[in-house]
CSV table of C-alpha atoms and ligand atoms in Angstrom, one decimal:
chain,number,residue,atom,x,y,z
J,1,UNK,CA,63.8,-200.2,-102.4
J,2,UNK,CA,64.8,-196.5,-103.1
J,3,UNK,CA,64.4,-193.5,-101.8
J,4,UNK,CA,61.3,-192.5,-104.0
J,5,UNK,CA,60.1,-195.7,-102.5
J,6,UNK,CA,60.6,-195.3,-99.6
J,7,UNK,CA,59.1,-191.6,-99.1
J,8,UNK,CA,56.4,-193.4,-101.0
J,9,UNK,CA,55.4,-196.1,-98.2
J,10,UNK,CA,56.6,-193.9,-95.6
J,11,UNK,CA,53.9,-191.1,-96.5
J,12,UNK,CA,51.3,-194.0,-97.7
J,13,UNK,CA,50.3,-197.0,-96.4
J,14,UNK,CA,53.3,-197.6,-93.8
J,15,UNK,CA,53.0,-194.1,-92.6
J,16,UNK,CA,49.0,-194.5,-92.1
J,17,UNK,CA,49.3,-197.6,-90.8
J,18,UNK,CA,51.7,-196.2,-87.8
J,19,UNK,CA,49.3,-193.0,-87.2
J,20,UNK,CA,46.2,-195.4,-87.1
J,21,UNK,CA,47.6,-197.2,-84.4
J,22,UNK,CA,50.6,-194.6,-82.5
J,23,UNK,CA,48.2,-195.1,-79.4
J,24,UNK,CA,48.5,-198.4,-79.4
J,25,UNK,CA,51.8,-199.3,-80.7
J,26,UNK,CA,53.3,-196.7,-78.3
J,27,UNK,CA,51.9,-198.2,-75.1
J,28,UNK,CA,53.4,-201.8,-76.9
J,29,UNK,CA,57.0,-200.3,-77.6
J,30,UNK,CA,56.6,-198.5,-73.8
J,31,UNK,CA,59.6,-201.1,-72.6
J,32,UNK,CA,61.7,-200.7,-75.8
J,33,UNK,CA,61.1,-196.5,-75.2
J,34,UNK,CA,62.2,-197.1,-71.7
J,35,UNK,CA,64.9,-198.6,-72.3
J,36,UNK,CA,66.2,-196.6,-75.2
J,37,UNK,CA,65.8,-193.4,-73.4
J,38,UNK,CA,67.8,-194.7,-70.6
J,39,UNK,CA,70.6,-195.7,-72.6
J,40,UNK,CA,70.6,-192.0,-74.2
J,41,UNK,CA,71.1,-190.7,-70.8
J,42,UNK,CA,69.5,-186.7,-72.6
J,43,UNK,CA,70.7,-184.4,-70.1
J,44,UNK,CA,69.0,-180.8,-69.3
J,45,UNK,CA,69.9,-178.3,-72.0
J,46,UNK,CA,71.1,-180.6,-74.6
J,47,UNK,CA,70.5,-180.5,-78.3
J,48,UNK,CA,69.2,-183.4,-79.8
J,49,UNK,CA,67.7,-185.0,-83.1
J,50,UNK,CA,65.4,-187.8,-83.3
J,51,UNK,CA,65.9,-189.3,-86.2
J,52,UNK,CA,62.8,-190.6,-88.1
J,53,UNK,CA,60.9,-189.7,-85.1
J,54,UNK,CA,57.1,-190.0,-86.5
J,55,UNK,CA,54.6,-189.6,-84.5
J,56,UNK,CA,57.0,-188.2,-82.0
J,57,UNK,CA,56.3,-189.5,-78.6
J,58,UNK,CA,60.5,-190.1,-77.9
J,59,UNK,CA,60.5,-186.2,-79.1
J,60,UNK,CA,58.2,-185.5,-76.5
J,61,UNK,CA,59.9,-187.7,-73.8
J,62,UNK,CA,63.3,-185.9,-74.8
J,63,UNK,CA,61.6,-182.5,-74.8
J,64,UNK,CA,60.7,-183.3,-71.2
J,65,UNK,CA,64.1,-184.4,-70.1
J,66,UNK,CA,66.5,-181.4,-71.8
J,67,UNK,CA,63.9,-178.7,-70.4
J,68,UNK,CA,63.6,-175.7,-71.7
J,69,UNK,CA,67.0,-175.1,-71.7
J,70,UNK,CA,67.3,-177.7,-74.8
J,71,UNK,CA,66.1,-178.4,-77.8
J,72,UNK,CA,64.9,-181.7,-79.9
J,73,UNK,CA,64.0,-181.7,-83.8
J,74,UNK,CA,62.2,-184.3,-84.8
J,75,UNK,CA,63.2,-185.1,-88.4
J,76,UNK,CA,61.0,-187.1,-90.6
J,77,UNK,CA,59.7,-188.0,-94.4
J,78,UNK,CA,56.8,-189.0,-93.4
J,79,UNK,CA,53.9,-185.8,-93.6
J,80,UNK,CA,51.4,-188.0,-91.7
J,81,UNK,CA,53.3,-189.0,-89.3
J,82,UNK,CA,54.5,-185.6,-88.6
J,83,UNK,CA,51.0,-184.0,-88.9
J,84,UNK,CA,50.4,-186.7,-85.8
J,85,UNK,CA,53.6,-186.0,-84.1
J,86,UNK,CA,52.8,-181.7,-84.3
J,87,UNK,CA,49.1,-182.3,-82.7
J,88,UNK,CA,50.2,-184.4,-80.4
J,89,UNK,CA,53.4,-181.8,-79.2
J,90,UNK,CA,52.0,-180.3,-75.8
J,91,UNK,CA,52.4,-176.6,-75.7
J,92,UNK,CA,55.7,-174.9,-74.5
J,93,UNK,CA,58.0,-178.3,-74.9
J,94,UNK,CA,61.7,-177.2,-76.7
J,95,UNK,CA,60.7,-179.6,-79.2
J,96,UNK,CA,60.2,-178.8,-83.3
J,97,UNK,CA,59.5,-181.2,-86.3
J,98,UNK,CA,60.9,-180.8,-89.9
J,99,UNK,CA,60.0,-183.0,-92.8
J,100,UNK,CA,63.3,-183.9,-94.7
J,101,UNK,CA,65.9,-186.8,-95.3
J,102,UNK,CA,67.9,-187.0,-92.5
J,103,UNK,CA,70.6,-188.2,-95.3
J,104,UNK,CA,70.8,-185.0,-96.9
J,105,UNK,CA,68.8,-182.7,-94.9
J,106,UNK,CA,71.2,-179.2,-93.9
J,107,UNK,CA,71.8,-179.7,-89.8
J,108,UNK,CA,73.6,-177.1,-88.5
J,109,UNK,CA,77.6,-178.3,-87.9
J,110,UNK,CA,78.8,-179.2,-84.8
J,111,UNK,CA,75.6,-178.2,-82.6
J,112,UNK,CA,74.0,-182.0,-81.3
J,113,UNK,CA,74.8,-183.4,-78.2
J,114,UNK,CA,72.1,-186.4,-78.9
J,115,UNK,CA,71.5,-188.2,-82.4
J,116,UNK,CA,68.8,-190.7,-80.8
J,117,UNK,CA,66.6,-192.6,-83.0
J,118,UNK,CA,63.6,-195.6,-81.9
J,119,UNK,CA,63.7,-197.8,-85.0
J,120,UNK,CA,64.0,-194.7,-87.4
J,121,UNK,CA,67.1,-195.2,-88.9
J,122,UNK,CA,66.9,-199.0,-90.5
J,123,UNK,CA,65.2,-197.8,-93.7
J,124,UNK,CA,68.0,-195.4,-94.8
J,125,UNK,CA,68.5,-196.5,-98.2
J,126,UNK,CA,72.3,-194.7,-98.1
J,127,UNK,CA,73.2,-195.3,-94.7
J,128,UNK,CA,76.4,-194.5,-94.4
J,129,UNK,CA,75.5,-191.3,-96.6
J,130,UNK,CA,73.4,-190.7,-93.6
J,131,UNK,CA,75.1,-191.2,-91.0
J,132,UNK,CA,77.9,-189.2,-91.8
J,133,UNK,CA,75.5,-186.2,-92.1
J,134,UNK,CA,74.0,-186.9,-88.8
J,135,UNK,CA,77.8,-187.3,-87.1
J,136,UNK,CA,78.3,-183.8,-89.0
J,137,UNK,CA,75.8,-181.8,-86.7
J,138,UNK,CA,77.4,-183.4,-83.4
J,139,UNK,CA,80.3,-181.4,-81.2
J,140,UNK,CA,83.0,-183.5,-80.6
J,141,UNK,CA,82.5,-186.2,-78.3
J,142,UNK,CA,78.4,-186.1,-79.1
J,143,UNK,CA,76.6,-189.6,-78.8
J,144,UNK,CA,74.8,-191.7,-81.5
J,145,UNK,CA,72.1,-194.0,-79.5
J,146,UNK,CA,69.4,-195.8,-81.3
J,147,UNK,CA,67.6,-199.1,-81.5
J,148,UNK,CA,67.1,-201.6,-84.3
J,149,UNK,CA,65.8,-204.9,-84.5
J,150,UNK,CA,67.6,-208.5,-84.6
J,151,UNK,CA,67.3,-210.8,-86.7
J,152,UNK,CA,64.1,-211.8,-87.7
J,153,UNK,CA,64.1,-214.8,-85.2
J,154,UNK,CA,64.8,-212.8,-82.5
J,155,UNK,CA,61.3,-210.8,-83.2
J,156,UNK,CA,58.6,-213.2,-82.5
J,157,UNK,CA,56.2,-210.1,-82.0
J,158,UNK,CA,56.6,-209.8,-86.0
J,159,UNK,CA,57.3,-212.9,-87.1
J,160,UNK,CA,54.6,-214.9,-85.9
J,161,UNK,CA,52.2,-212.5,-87.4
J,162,UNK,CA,53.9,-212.5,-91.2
J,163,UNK,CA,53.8,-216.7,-90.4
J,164,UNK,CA,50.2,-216.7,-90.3
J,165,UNK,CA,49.3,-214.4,-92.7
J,166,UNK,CA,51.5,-216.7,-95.2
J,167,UNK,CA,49.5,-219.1,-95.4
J,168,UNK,CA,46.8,-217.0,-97.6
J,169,UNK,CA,48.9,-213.8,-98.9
J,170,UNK,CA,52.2,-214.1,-101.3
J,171,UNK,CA,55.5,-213.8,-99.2
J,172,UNK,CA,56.9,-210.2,-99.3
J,173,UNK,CA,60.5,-209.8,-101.7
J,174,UNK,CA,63.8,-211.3,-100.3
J,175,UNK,CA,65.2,-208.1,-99.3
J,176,UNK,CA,69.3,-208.4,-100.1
J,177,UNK,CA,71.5,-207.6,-97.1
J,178,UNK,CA,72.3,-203.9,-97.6
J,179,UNK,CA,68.3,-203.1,-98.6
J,180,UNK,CA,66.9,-200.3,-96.1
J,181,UNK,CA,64.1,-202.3,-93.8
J,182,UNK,CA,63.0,-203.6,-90.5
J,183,UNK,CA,65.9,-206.1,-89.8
J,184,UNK,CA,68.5,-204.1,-92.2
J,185,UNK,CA,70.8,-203.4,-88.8
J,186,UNK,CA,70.7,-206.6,-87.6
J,187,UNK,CA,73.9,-208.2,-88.3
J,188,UNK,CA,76.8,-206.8,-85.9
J,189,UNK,CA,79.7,-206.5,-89.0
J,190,UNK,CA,77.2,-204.3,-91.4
J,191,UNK,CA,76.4,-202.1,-88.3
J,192,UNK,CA,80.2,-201.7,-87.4
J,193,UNK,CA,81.2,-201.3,-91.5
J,194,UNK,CA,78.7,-198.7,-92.1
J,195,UNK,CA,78.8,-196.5,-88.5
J,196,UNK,CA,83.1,-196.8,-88.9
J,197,UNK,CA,82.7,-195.4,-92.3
J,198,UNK,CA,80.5,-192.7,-91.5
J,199,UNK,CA,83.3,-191.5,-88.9
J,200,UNK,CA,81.3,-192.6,-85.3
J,201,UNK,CA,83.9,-193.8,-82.8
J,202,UNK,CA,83.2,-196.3,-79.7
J,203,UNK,CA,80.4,-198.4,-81.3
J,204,UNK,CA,79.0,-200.7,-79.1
J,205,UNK,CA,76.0,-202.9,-79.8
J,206,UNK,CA,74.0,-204.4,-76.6
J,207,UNK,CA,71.5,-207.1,-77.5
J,208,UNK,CA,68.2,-206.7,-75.0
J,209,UNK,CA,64.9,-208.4,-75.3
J,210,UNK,CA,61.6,-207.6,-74.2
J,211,UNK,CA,58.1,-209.4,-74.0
J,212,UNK,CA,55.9,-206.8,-75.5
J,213,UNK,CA,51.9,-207.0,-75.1
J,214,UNK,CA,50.4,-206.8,-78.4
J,215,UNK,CA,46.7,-206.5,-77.0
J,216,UNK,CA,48.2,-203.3,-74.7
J,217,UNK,CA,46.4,-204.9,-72.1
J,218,UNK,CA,43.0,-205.3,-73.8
J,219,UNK,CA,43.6,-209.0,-75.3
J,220,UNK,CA,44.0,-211.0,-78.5
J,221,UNK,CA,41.4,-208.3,-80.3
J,222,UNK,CA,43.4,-205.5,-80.0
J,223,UNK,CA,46.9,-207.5,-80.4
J,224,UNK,CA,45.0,-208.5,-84.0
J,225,UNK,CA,44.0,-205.2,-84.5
J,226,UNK,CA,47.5,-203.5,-84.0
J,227,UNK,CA,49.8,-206.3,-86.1
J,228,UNK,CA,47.2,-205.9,-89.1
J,229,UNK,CA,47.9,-202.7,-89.3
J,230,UNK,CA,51.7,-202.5,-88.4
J,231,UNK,CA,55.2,-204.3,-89.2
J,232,UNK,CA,55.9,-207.0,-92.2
J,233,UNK,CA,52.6,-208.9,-91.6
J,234,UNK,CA,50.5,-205.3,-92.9
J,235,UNK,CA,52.8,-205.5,-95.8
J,236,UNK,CA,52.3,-208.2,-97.1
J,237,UNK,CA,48.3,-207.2,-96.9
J,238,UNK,CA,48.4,-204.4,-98.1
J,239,UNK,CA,46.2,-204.3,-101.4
J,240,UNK,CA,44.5,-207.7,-100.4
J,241,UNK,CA,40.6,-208.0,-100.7
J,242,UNK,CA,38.6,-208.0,-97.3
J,243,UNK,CA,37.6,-211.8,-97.7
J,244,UNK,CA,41.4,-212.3,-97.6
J,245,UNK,CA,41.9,-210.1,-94.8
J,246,UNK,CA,39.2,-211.3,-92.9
J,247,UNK,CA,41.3,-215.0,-93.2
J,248,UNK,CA,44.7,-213.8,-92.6
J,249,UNK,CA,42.8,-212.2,-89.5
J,250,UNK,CA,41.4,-215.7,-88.4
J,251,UNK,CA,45.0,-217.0,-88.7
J,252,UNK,CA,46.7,-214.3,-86.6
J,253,UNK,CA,43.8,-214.7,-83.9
J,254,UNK,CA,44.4,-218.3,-83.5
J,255,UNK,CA,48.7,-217.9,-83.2
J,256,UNK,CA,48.3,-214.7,-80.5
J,257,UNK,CA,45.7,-217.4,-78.8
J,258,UNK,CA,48.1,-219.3,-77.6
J,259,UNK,CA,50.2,-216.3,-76.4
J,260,UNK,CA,47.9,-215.3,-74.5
J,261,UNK,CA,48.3,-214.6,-70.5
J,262,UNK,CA,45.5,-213.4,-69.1
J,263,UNK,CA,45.0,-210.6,-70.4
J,264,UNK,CA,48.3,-209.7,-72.1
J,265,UNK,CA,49.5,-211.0,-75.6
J,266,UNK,CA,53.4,-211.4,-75.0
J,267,UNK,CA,55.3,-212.1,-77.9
J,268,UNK,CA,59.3,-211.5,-77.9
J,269,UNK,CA,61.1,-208.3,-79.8
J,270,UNK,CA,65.1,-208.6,-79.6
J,271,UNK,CA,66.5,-205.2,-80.4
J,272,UNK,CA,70.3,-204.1,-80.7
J,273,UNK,CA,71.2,-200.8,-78.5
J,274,UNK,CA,73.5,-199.5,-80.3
J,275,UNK,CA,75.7,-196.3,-79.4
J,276,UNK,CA,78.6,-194.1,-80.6
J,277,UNK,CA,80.7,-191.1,-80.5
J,278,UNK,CA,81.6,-188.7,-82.6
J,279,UNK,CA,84.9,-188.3,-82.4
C,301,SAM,C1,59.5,-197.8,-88.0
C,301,SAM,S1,59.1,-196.1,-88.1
C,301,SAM,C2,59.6,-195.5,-86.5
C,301,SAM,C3,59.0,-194.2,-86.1
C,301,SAM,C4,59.3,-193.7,-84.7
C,301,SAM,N1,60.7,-193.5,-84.5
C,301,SAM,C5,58.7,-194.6,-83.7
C,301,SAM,O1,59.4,-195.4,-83.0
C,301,SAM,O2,57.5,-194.6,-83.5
C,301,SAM,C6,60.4,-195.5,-89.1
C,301,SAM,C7,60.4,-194.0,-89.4
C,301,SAM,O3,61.6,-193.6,-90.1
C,301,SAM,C8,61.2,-192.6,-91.0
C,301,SAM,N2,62.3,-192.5,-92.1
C,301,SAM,C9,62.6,-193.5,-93.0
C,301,SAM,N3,63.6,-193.1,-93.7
C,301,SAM,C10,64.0,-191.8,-93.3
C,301,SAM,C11,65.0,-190.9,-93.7
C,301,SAM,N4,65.8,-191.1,-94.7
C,301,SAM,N5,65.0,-189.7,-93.0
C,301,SAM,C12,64.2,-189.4,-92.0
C,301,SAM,N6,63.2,-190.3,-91.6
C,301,SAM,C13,63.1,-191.5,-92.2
C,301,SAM,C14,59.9,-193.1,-91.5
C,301,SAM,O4,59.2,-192.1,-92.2
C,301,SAM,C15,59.2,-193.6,-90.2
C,301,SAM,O5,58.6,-192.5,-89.6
């Protein structure tokens, strides 16, 4: 994919997908946000990006947490997702949105505490290009934290989706190992090779895993409803006729069944923590 392509998706159907279902795919990811945000420790008065923020809710949970004696941008190509992310900004939070590529985008040098990032910054398609921008606009000793996925075996919560809607839709392109998407930080060397060559100091990657509700608490319906619209499985829908839709939906409903716990939908999604310094 390149980077016209992936603007493209990211202010098409991947970016209305996510603003269809922030609600919902918010409350899902609520463990993952947790957990993140404790890891990024944001202090009161700190500076800090979130890169590929989207609909914003980790802006507005850092805006809360650096006070109005911070600041967060939100940075972004995605205008849906930012048109979301700006009505959904409550009044008088330190928190601002810009649309650019956080690859090339003009950060002011040295002035970061915080580059933080919830599954924003697996689609670069020059990473290291990237990343060495984003170290740029830390101070000295500034942290990197950010969350990516495993491999795809770790991330039952997308897999078994994609595995059911296989068996009626074409699989989606063998992405190579140095493509930008969802599982593109998963193995440990490319991680270290790419944040090492963008100058980041003290990388450390912790592996945690989470059983994530699909259904948010309101069963295998909603669980259906949310993958349909989000992750690989909506890919490889997108432009398929209703009839087809309607029978990859079947398919999903019948693999979240047996899921199911009362009314939860738990599914495992194995993420890598991953954090840095700039040096
Ligand atoms: C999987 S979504 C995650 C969104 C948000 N962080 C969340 O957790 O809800 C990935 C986001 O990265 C953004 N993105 C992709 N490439 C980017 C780039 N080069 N610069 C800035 N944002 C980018 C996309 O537009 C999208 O909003």
């Amino acid at each position: 994919m390149t980077k016209l392509d992936q603007a493209a998706f990211w202010n098409g159907a991947g970016g209305r997908h996510w603003v269809n279902q922030q609600e919902a795919f918010d409350a899902v990811l609520a463990p993952v946000t947790e957990a993140c945000l404790a890891a990024a420790a944001a202090q009161p008065g700190e500076q800090v990006i979130d890169i590929g923020c989207g609909c914003g809710g980790t802006s507005v949970a850092l805006g809360r947490q650096v006070g109005a004696s911070g600041r967060v941008l939100g940075i972004d190509i995605s205008q849906p997702m930012l048109a979301r992310a700006a009505e959904l900004l409550p009044a008088g939070l330190p928190v601002a949105f810009v649309e650019a590529d956080a690859t090339d985008y003009a950060f002011p040098a040295g002035r970061f505490d915080l580059l933080f990032s919830r599954f924003g910054v697996m689609f670069f398609t020059e990473p290291v290009r990237a990343f060495a921008n984003l170290r740029a606009a830390l101070k000295p000793g500034g942290r990197l934290v950010f969350a990516c996925f495993r491999r795809p075996q770790d991330n039952p919560f997308w897999m078994v989706p994609l595995t059911s809607a296989y068996a009626h839709v074409p699989r989606l392109p063998k992405l190579g190992p140095e493509d930008p998407g969802p599982f593109s930080f998963a193995d440990p060397a490319r991680v270290h090779r790419v944040l090492s060559e963008a100058g980041f100091a003290a990388i450390e990657m912790a592996a945690a895993d989470f059983d994530l509700d699909l259904g948010g608490g309101a069963g295998v319906e909603a669980a259906v409803a949310s993958v349909l619209e989000l992750g690989p499985a909506s890919q490889a829908l997108d432009d398929q006729p209703a009839e087809i839709r309607a029978a990859v939906a079947a398919s999903i409903r019948e693999a979240l069944a047996v899921h199911q716990r009362g009314p939860a939908v738990v599914l495992g999604c194995g993420i890598w923590l991953i954090t840095a310094l700039a040096p």
